[in-house]
Tab-separated table of C-alpha atoms in Angstrom:
chain	number	residue	atom	x	y	z
A	1	PRO	CA	196.546	-82.146	19.665
A	2	ARG	CA	197.569	-85.602	18.508
A	3	ALA	CA	196.323	-85.159	14.938
A	4	ALA	CA	197.194	-81.737	13.605
A	5	ILE	CA	198.574	-79.883	10.615
A	6	LEU	CA	201.811	-78.138	11.529
A	7	GLY	CA	202.408	-76.348	8.243
A	8	ILE	CA	202.073	-76.410	4.480
A	9	ALA	CA	204.573	-76.852	1.668
A	10	GLU	CA	204.717	-77.077	-2.088
A	11	VAL	CA	205.801	-80.437	-3.529
A	12	PHE	CA	207.840	-79.426	-6.567
A	13	GLU	CA	209.411	-82.746	-7.457
A	14	VAL	CA	209.238	-86.450	-6.626
A	15	ARG	CA	212.285	-88.683	-6.985
A	16	TRP	CA	213.030	-92.328	-6.390
A	17	PHE	CA	214.907	-92.988	-3.159
A	18	THR	CA	217.775	-94.442	-5.218
A	19	ASP	CA	218.214	-91.219	-7.238
A	20	PRO	CA	221.728	-89.843	-6.582
A	21	LEU	CA	220.256	-86.407	-5.820
A	22	VAL	CA	218.487	-87.719	-2.695
A	23	ALA	CA	220.067	-91.121	-1.916
A	24	GLY	CA	222.665	-89.785	0.529
A	25	ASP	CA	220.411	-87.272	2.236
A	26	PRO	CA	219.731	-88.263	5.874
A	27	TRP	CA	216.235	-86.738	5.613
A	28	SER	CA	215.196	-88.863	2.636
A	29	CYS	CA	213.279	-92.116	2.941
A	30	GLY	CA	211.794	-94.277	0.249
A	31	PRO	CA	210.556	-95.477	-2.018
A	32	PHE	CA	209.754	-91.900	-3.088
A	33	CYS	CA	211.261	-88.639	-1.895
A	34	TRP	CA	209.101	-85.553	-2.103
A	35	ARG	CA	211.139	-82.400	-2.626
A	36	LEU	CA	209.535	-79.404	-0.950
A	37	ARG	CA	209.769	-75.639	-1.199
A	38	ASN	CA	207.808	-72.709	0.194
A	39	VAL	CA	207.494	-74.428	3.564
A	40	LEU	CA	205.261	-72.434	5.919
A	41	PRO	CA	204.797	-73.409	9.564
A	42	CYS	CA	201.383	-72.777	11.117
A	43	PRO	CA	201.487	-70.292	14.014
A	44	GLU	CA	199.614	-72.922	16.065
A	45	PRO	CA	198.835	-76.575	15.243
A	46	ILE	CA	195.517	-76.894	13.393
A	47	PRO	CA	193.561	-79.938	14.622
A	48	SER	CA	192.766	-82.191	11.670
A	49	PRO	CA	192.088	-85.838	12.485
A	50	GLY	CA	192.423	-88.375	9.725
A	51	GLY	CA	196.052	-88.197	8.622
A	52	SER	CA	197.766	-90.934	10.637
A	53	LEU	CA	201.002	-90.378	8.672
A	54	LYS	CA	199.342	-90.685	5.277
A	55	LEU	CA	197.488	-88.465	2.821
A	56	TRP	CA	193.896	-87.582	3.622
A	57	ARG	CA	191.163	-85.147	2.653
A	58	VAL	CA	191.334	-82.029	4.776
A	59	ARG	CA	188.062	-80.601	6.088
A	60	PRO	CA	186.888	-77.455	4.232
A	61	ASP	CA	187.173	-75.276	7.369
A	62	VAL	CA	190.819	-76.327	7.761
A	63	VAL	CA	191.482	-75.632	4.065
A	64	ASP	CA	190.154	-72.113	4.658
A	65	GLN	CA	192.618	-71.625	7.533
A	66	LEU	CA	195.502	-72.845	5.370
A	67	ARG	CA	194.490	-70.518	2.540
A	68	VAL	CA	194.639	-67.571	4.939
A	69	LEU	CA	198.151	-68.666	5.993
A	70	TYR	CA	199.294	-69.024	2.373
A	71	ARG	CA	197.814	-65.741	1.175
A	72	GLY	CA	199.398	-63.916	4.098
A	73	ALA	CA	202.767	-65.411	3.162
A	74	VAL	CA	202.296	-64.371	-0.472
A	75	ALA	CA	201.420	-60.829	0.612
A	76	THR	CA	204.620	-60.544	2.669
A	77	GLY	CA	206.822	-62.178	0.023
A	78	ALA	CA	207.546	-65.216	2.206
A	79	VAL	CA	206.819	-67.609	-0.671
A	80	ASP	CA	207.852	-67.635	-4.307
A	81	THR	CA	204.717	-67.984	-6.398
A	82	GLY	CA	206.716	-68.322	-9.613
A	83	SER	CA	204.379	-68.748	-12.552
A	84	ARG	CA	201.362	-69.508	-10.392
A	85	LYS	CA	198.619	-66.958	-10.034
A	86	THR	CA	199.303	-64.921	-6.879
A	87	GLY	CA	197.321	-66.179	-3.907
A	88	GLU	CA	196.229	-69.378	-5.625
A	89	VAL	CA	196.187	-72.436	-3.403
């Protein structure tokens, strides 16, 4: 699929591109750098038109698929839920 979700991640911090913590990182690009954790790849791409390299509203049926992925990862200990309620998306 050309428009698909390949995984999910938690954005835990946003920094300016000029911040010394991210400025030299070859994976960073500006003006903002989103720092991620708990990155989970989807077993298969989930078709979800509308992104086009920007933020968009995900269809409810796709959200349900992503919740199943996340809850499965929580159950196996693949993600750190920290202070969040277990299984909350």
